[in-house]
Amino acid sequence: MQKAQTWRELLGTILSDSREKQRLSDELGVTPITLTRWISGESDPRPQNLRHLLDVLPQYREQLLDLLRDETNLRELIEPLQDNTDKAIPSEFYARVFTARASTTENLRFWSTCNLILQQAIEQLDPERLGMCIWVVRCMPPSGPFNKVRSLRESVGLGTPPWGGNLEQQAMFLGAESLAGNVVTLCRSGIIQNLDEEHNLIPASRVEYEKSVAIYPILYAGKIAGVLLVSSTQYNHFLSQRRTSLIQNYADLIALAFEPEDFYAPEQIALSIMPSHTEQKSYFAHFRQRVTDTMITAASRHQPTNYLAADQEVWQQLEAELLQIPVHEQQQ
């Protein structure tokens, strides 16, 4: 096949398949006649349609971008469509993390280090604020008759609209049914570019607004503490090697927030299936009250505890309760 000379010619070749033309019409929310006008040059796509066009044709994205640059009246429109993710974490930011880690008290070190890193990460990974959320998901302490890590908990999270800024009040459990659980079990990254199409192929526990997701393990000395989970409202958001390499770098950096004892060898991991987020919500409805009650009970026994210890105790109680739900009941 002869190489297309313009983006319109390339689009015409792609849409010569009537089924593909109908698919794009449905995906973009435009009529087939509008697509024909783009191809003929009678009209130009609006910026949002141009962005969406590149999203729904990921295999042609770079070729389309190259050809669009040659069309003078569209050149300005494609500037925001190019991957402007920075190549690397700024060197001065590493210094900030080291300083913060050295000067923060032990009780606050994990949360403050994670929060600092996630703020920088979301600024770099979603500079146009298209919609992204990032979670540090950590392994729960070993438990049960075999003393294994049986689930993961969403721990520290930040987002850009449509997700809220601080996501910690929405934190719940993930298990073997999730892509995060798969990443922890295999100790290797997992990426889904289109959750609508790939949800039956790869384990996934999907949340509202999520269209694509990239998850990288948090490792130290061959052991794992959890994952860095990045969700986007955009399809195919993690096609860029630059972007995924940056996420990998942040996963490596976030390892500094954990203590050596927070990392577990592969043989210590035996994840169970956890109920869906919808099912878990009723268990978390009175979470803060349970933490308060735990602290009051400890004080009444003359064994006062701090908030972080009480918080961890309630997480462990909830994990035990959720793991008692039979799998067949979870799926009903």
One Martini backbone bead per residue (centre of mass of N, CA, C, O) as a GRO file, in nm:
protein
  332
    1MET     BB    1   0.095   0.037   0.023
    2GLN     BB    2   0.070   0.357  -0.015
    3LYS     BB    3   0.184   0.630   0.124
    4ALA     BB    4   0.060   0.876   0.293
    5GLN     BB    5   0.051   1.241   0.254
    6THR     BB    6  -0.205   1.270   0.438
    7TRP     BB    7  -0.434   1.258   0.690
    8ARG     BB    8  -0.681   1.228   0.501
    9GLU     BB    9  -0.577   0.986   0.342
   10LEU     BB   10  -0.544   0.799   0.581
   11LEU     BB   11  -0.836   0.811   0.680
   12GLY     BB   12  -0.959   0.701   0.419
   13THR     BB   13  -0.825   0.424   0.439
   14ILE     BB   14  -0.941   0.341   0.713
   15LEU     BB   15  -1.258   0.411   0.614
   16SER     BB   16  -1.302   0.189   0.388
   17ASP     BB   17  -1.414   0.053   0.630
   18SER     BB   18  -1.733   0.048   0.732
   19ARG     BB   19  -1.698  -0.050   1.027
   20GLU     BB   20  -1.485   0.163   1.108
   21LYS     BB   21  -1.658   0.408   1.045
   22GLN     BB   22  -1.880   0.343   1.252
   23ARG     BB   23  -1.702   0.334   1.501
   24LEU     BB   24  -1.600   0.629   1.486
   25SER     BB   25  -1.874   0.761   1.491
   26ASP     BB   26  -1.948   0.655   1.774
   27GLU     BB   27  -1.695   0.750   1.937
   28LEU     BB   28  -1.718   1.069   1.839
   29GLY     BB   29  -2.016   1.174   1.774
   30VAL     BB   30  -2.041   1.148   1.457
   31THR     BB   31  -2.100   1.152   1.137
   32PRO     BB   32  -2.015   1.005   0.843
   33ILE     BB   33  -2.021   1.274   0.685
   34THR     BB   34  -1.806   1.419   0.855
   35LEU     BB   35  -1.577   1.229   0.784
   36THR     BB   36  -1.591   1.286   0.479
   37ARG     BB   37  -1.518   1.592   0.509
   38TRP     BB   38  -1.239   1.553   0.628
   39ILE     BB   39  -1.123   1.397   0.385
   40SER     BB   40  -1.196   1.626   0.161
   41GLY     BB   41  -1.177   1.929   0.318
   42GLU     BB   42  -1.452   2.075   0.401
   43SER     BB   43  -1.352   2.003   0.699
   44ASP     BB   44  -1.266   2.044   1.043
   45PRO     BB   45  -1.178   1.937   1.331
   46ARG     BB   46  -1.215   1.961   1.641
   47PRO     BB   47  -1.010   1.946   1.902
   48GLN     BB   48  -1.167   1.715   2.054
   49ASN     BB   49  -1.185   1.530   1.800
   50LEU     BB   50  -0.884   1.505   1.748
   51ARG     BB   51  -0.812   1.372   2.013
   52HIS     BB   52  -1.007   1.131   1.986
   53LEU     BB   53  -0.896   1.017   1.724
   54LEU     BB   54  -0.618   0.937   1.849
   55ASP     BB   55  -0.738   0.747   2.070
   56VAL     BB   56  -0.901   0.545   1.857
   57LEU     BB   57  -0.597   0.545   1.689
   58PRO     BB   58  -0.317   0.432   1.819
   59GLN     BB   59  -0.168   0.296   1.563
   60TYR     BB   60  -0.180   0.610   1.416
   61ARG     BB   61  -0.082   0.849   1.585
   62GLU     BB   62   0.205   0.928   1.481
   63GLN     BB   63   0.129   0.953   1.183
   64LEU     BB   64  -0.087   1.171   1.219
   65LEU     BB   65   0.091   1.383   1.355
   66ASP     BB   66   0.292   1.420   1.123
   67LEU     BB   67   0.072   1.511   0.913
   68LEU     BB   68  -0.053   1.748   1.077
   69ARG     BB   69   0.206   1.931   1.077
   70ASP     BB   70   0.167   1.992   0.754
   71GLU     BB   71  -0.097   2.148   0.843
   72THR     BB   72  -0.133   2.468   0.901
   73ASN     BB   73  -0.439   2.495   1.027
   74LEU     BB   74  -0.351   2.246   1.252
   75ARG     BB   75  -0.086   2.288   1.412
   76GLU     BB   76  -0.192   2.426   1.677
   77LEU     BB   77  -0.385   2.185   1.768
   78ILE     BB   78  -0.146   1.958   1.822
   79GLU     BB   79   0.028   2.046   2.061
   80PRO     BB   80  -0.150   1.923   2.303
   81LEU     BB   81  -0.133   1.613   2.178
   82GLN     BB   82   0.136   1.589   2.271
   83ASP     BB   83   0.386   1.444   2.452
   84ASN     BB   84   0.471   1.649   2.750
   85THR     BB   85   0.627   1.465   2.912
   86ASP     BB   86   0.861   1.435   3.111
   87LYS     BB   87   1.145   1.237   3.119
   88ALA     BB   88   1.208   1.329   3.425
   89ILE     BB   89   1.294   1.359   3.735
   90PRO     BB   90   1.390   1.605   3.909
   91SER     BB   91   1.677   1.639   4.085
   92GLU     BB   92   1.568   1.836   4.309
   93PHE     BB   93   1.346   1.640   4.411
   94TYR     BB   94   1.520   1.430   4.543
   95ALA     BB   95   1.625   1.622   4.762
   96ARG     BB   96   1.348   1.670   4.894
   97VAL     BB   97   1.297   1.378   4.979
   98PHE     BB   98   1.547   1.334   5.154
   99THR     BB   99   1.487   1.565   5.352
  100ALA     BB  100   1.203   1.475   5.444
  101ARG     BB  101   1.287   1.192   5.546
  102ALA     BB  102   1.501   1.299   5.761
  103SER     BB  103   1.283   1.516   5.918
  104THR     BB  104   1.066   1.306   5.972
  105THR     BB  105   0.872   1.147   6.157
  106GLU     BB  106   0.786   0.823   6.183
  107ASN     BB  107   0.467   0.852   6.183
  108LEU     BB  108   0.484   1.056   5.906
  109ARG     BB  109   0.668   0.947   5.676
  110PHE     BB  110   0.489   0.795   5.480
  111TRP     BB  111   0.274   1.009   5.413
  112SER     BB  112   0.459   1.254   5.339
  113THR     BB  113   0.624   1.116   5.115
  114CYS     BB  114   0.391   1.029   4.933
  115ASN     BB  115   0.258   1.306   4.895
  116LEU     BB  116   0.497   1.449   4.766
  117ILE     BB  117   0.527   1.254   4.521
  118LEU     BB  118   0.236   1.267   4.406
  119GLN     BB  119   0.231   1.567   4.339
  120GLN     BB  120   0.458   1.552   4.129
  121ALA     BB  121   0.345   1.326   3.948
  122ILE     BB  122   0.072   1.463   3.859
  123GLU     BB  123   0.206   1.707   3.722
  124GLN     BB  124   0.364   1.532   3.506
  125LEU     BB  125   0.128   1.323   3.405
  126ASP     BB  126  -0.110   1.579   3.426
  127PRO     BB  127  -0.074   1.885   3.295
  128GLU     BB  128  -0.383   1.909   3.158
  129ARG     BB  129  -0.606   1.784   3.330
  130LEU     BB  130  -0.777   1.515   3.218
  131GLY     BB  131  -0.754   1.277   3.429
  132MET     BB  132  -0.625   1.161   3.746
  133CYS     BB  133  -0.510   0.878   3.947
  134ILE     BB  134  -0.310   0.813   4.251
  135TRP     BB  135  -0.178   0.513   4.408
  136VAL     BB  136  -0.083   0.377   4.714
  137VAL     BB  137  -0.038   0.028   4.736
  138ARG     BB  138  -0.048  -0.191   5.013
  139CYS     BB  139   0.047  -0.435   5.205
  140MET     BB  140  -0.073  -0.642   5.413
  141PRO     BB  141  -0.030  -0.800   5.677
  142PRO     BB  142   0.022  -1.091   5.778
  143SER     BB  143  -0.222  -1.368   5.782
  144GLY     BB  144  -0.353  -1.627   5.909
  145PRO     BB  145  -0.269  -1.965   5.912
  146PHE     BB  146  -0.006  -1.886   5.700
  147ASN     BB  147   0.110  -1.603   5.713
  148LYS     BB  148  -0.010  -1.403   5.477
  149VAL     BB  149  -0.060  -1.206   5.211
  150ARG     BB  150  -0.416  -1.130   5.135
  151SER     BB  151  -0.390  -0.809   5.081
  152LEU     BB  152  -0.477  -0.480   4.971
  153ARG     BB  153  -0.423  -0.119   5.028
  154GLU     BB  154  -0.538   0.180   4.996
  155SER     BB  155  -0.360   0.470   5.106
  156VAL     BB  156  -0.242   0.693   4.895
  157GLY     BB  157  -0.430   0.968   4.729
  158LEU     BB  158  -0.453   1.134   4.403
  159GLY     BB  159  -0.636   1.394   4.208
  160THR     BB  160  -0.807   1.478   3.914
  161PRO     BB  161  -1.045   1.576   3.742
  162PRO     BB  162  -1.314   1.391   3.858
  163TRP     BB  163  -1.138   1.363   4.086
  164GLY     BB  164  -1.028   1.410   4.376
  165GLY     BB  165  -0.769   1.506   4.551
  166ASN     BB  166  -0.824   1.352   4.818
  167LEU     BB  167  -0.861   0.979   4.847
  168GLU     BB  168  -0.855   0.837   5.136
  169GLN     BB  169  -1.173   0.808   5.195
  170GLN     BB  170  -1.178   0.576   4.944
  171ALA     BB  171  -1.036   0.351   5.067
  172MET     BB  172  -0.950   0.008   4.981
  173PHE     BB  173  -0.959  -0.314   4.871
  174LEU     BB  174  -0.734  -0.555   4.724
  175GLY     BB  175  -0.689  -0.844   4.509
  176ALA     BB  176  -0.680  -1.114   4.296
  177GLU     BB  177  -0.903  -0.959   4.106
  178SER     BB  178  -0.672  -0.761   4.043
  179LEU     BB  179  -0.418  -0.600   3.888
  180ALA     BB  180  -0.257  -0.540   4.142
  181GLY     BB  181  -0.247  -0.836   4.234
  182ASN     BB  182  -0.096  -0.939   3.984
  183VAL     BB  183   0.158  -0.763   4.022
  184VAL     BB  184   0.237  -0.873   4.301
  185THR     BB  185   0.257  -1.176   4.230
  186LEU     BB  186   0.467  -1.119   3.970
  187CYS     BB  187   0.650  -0.859   3.984
  188ARG     BB  188   0.492  -0.692   3.749
  189SER     BB  189   0.373  -0.502   3.527
  190GLY     BB  190   0.050  -0.329   3.442
  191ILE     BB  191  -0.150  -0.273   3.135
  192ILE     BB  192  -0.446  -0.078   3.038
  193GLN     BB  193  -0.580   0.094   2.757
  194ASN     BB  194  -0.884  -0.061   2.755
  195LEU     BB  195  -1.135  -0.143   2.972
  196ASP     BB  196  -1.370  -0.208   2.770
  197GLU     BB  197  -1.196  -0.438   2.605
  198GLU     BB  198  -0.993  -0.582   2.849
  199HIS     BB  199  -1.161  -0.694   3.106
  200ASN     BB  200  -1.149  -1.016   3.014
  201LEU     BB  201  -0.819  -1.056   3.004
  202ILE     BB  202  -0.773  -0.887   3.273
  203PRO     BB  203  -0.738  -0.821   3.579
  204ALA     BB  204  -1.003  -0.612   3.732
  205SER     BB  205  -1.078  -0.311   3.938
  206ARG     BB  206  -1.309  -0.085   3.873
  207VAL     BB  207  -1.355   0.263   3.833
  208GLU     BB  208  -1.475   0.552   3.802
  209TYR     BB  209  -1.363   0.694   3.484
  210GLU     BB  210  -1.195   0.452   3.398
  211LYS     BB  211  -0.990   0.369   3.096
  212SER     BB  212  -0.690   0.357   3.214
  213VAL     BB  213  -0.394   0.156   3.328
  214ALA     BB  214  -0.104   0.174   3.558
  215ILE     BB  215   0.120  -0.077   3.713
  216TYR     BB  216   0.376  -0.067   3.974
  217PRO     BB  217   0.613  -0.199   4.151
  218ILE     BB  218   0.734  -0.203   4.492
  219LEU     BB  219   1.084  -0.231   4.540
  220TYR     BB  220   1.320  -0.443   4.749
  221ALA     BB  221   1.541  -0.681   4.736
  222GLY     BB  222   1.310  -0.873   4.591
  223LYS     BB  223   1.078  -0.714   4.721
  224ILE     BB  224   0.732  -0.629   4.825
  225ALA     BB  225   0.490  -0.350   4.914
  226GLY     BB  226   0.350  -0.285   4.627
  227VAL     BB  227   0.183  -0.017   4.442
  228LEU     BB  228   0.160   0.191   4.154
  229LEU     BB  229  -0.146   0.360   4.073
  230VAL     BB  230  -0.260   0.460   3.737
  231SER     BB  231  -0.532   0.662   3.634
  232SER     BB  232  -0.743   0.726   3.340
  233THR     BB  233  -0.979   0.900   3.126
  234GLN     BB  234  -0.796   0.783   2.898
  235TYR     BB  235  -0.731   0.633   2.629
  236ASN     BB  236  -0.412   0.525   2.574
  237HIS     BB  237  -0.220   0.677   2.798
  238PHE     BB  238   0.020   0.424   2.798
  239LEU     BB  239   0.193   0.427   2.520
  240SER     BB  240   0.412   0.595   2.630
  241GLN     BB  241   0.736   0.547   2.719
  242ARG     BB  242   0.784   0.802   2.882
  243ARG     BB  243   0.550   0.763   3.083
  244THR     BB  244   0.617   0.476   3.193
  245SER     BB  245   0.902   0.544   3.292
  246LEU     BB  246   0.809   0.753   3.500
  247ILE     BB  247   0.642   0.561   3.672
  248GLN     BB  248   0.874   0.377   3.745
  249ASN     BB  249   1.037   0.596   3.894
  250TYR     BB  250   0.818   0.650   4.112
  251ALA     BB  251   0.812   0.364   4.227
  252ASP     BB  252   1.108   0.371   4.321
  253LEU     BB  253   1.080   0.626   4.505
  254ILE     BB  254   0.844   0.526   4.697
  255ALA     BB  255   1.017   0.317   4.855
  256LEU     BB  256   1.123   0.534   5.070
  257ALA     BB  257   0.850   0.522   5.250
  258PHE     BB  258   0.952   0.251   5.336
  259GLU     BB  259   1.020  -0.015   5.526
  260PRO     BB  260   1.184  -0.308   5.521
  261GLU     BB  261   0.934  -0.468   5.666
  262ASP     BB  262   0.724  -0.394   5.415
  263PHE     BB  263   0.868  -0.622   5.267
  264TYR     BB  264   0.794  -0.907   5.047
  265ALA     BB  265   0.819  -1.213   4.963
  266PRO     BB  266   0.675  -1.409   4.732
  267GLU     BB  267   0.610  -1.647   4.948
  268GLN     BB  268   0.421  -1.430   5.124
  269ILE     BB  269   0.216  -1.442   4.884
  270ALA     BB  270  -0.166  -1.482   4.921
  271LEU     BB  271  -0.414  -1.387   4.755
  272SER     BB  272  -0.736  -1.285   4.782
  273ILE     BB  273  -1.067  -1.238   4.736
  274MET     BB  274  -1.234  -0.935   4.698
  275PRO     BB  275  -1.466  -0.733   4.723
  276SER     BB  276  -1.617  -0.494   4.596
  277HIS     BB  277  -1.643  -0.163   4.640
  278THR     BB  278  -1.947  -0.165   4.678
  279GLU     BB  279  -1.945  -0.384   4.908
  280GLN     BB  280  -1.741  -0.229   5.104
  281LYS     BB  281  -1.881   0.039   5.190
  282SER     BB  282  -2.043  -0.061   5.442
  283TYR     BB  283  -1.778  -0.124   5.610
  284PHE     BB  284  -1.673   0.196   5.586
  285ALA     BB  285  -1.893   0.389   5.711
  286HIS     BB  286  -1.747   0.353   6.029
  287PHE     BB  287  -1.438   0.388   6.046
  288ARG     BB  288  -1.373   0.632   6.235
  289GLN     BB  289  -1.534   0.523   6.478
  290ARG     BB  290  -1.361   0.268   6.514
  291VAL     BB  291  -1.101   0.411   6.580
  292THR     BB  292  -1.203   0.559   6.830
  293ASP     BB  293  -1.296   0.306   6.987
  294THR     BB  294  -1.015   0.175   6.999
  295MET     BB  295  -0.884   0.400   7.171
  296ILE     BB  296  -1.078   0.386   7.410
  297THR     BB  297  -1.034   0.088   7.483
  298ALA     BB  298  -0.730   0.107   7.534
  299ALA     BB  299  -0.749   0.318   7.763
  300SER     BB  300  -0.936   0.142   7.955
  301ARG     BB  301  -0.677  -0.074   7.964
  302HIS     BB  302  -0.408   0.083   7.987
  303GLN     BB  303  -0.343   0.090   7.639
  304PRO     BB  304  -0.243   0.322   7.480
  305THR     BB  305  -0.303   0.463   7.151
  306ASN     BB  306  -0.254   0.561   6.840
  307TYR     BB  307  -0.394   0.639   6.547
  308LEU     BB  308  -0.228   0.457   6.355
  309ALA     BB  309  -0.270   0.192   6.513
  310ALA     BB  310  -0.580   0.196   6.504
  311ASP     BB  311  -0.608   0.204   6.199
  312GLN     BB  312  -0.466  -0.067   6.146
  313GLU     BB  313  -0.658  -0.243   6.316
  314VAL     BB  314  -0.914  -0.187   6.145
  315TRP     BB  315  -0.810  -0.296   5.880
  316GLN     BB  316  -0.773  -0.587   5.990
  317GLN     BB  317  -1.066  -0.633   6.065
  318LEU     BB  318  -1.187  -0.587   5.782
  319GLU     BB  319  -1.034  -0.802   5.635
  320ALA     BB  320  -1.148  -1.043   5.796
  321GLU     BB  321  -1.447  -0.991   5.724
  322LEU     BB  322  -1.420  -1.001   5.407
  323LEU     BB  323  -1.285  -1.294   5.397
  324GLN     BB  324  -1.560  -1.438   5.501
  325ILE     BB  325  -1.676  -1.397   5.231
  326PRO     BB  326  -1.801  -1.569   5.002
  327VAL     BB  327  -1.746  -1.578   4.670
  328HIS     BB  328  -2.043  -1.635   4.572
  329GLU     BB  329  -2.154  -1.376   4.718
  330GLN     BB  330  -1.986  -1.157   4.570
  331GLN     BB  331  -2.118  -1.234   4.270
  332GLN     BB  332  -2.435  -1.154   4.322
   0.00000   0.00000   0.00000
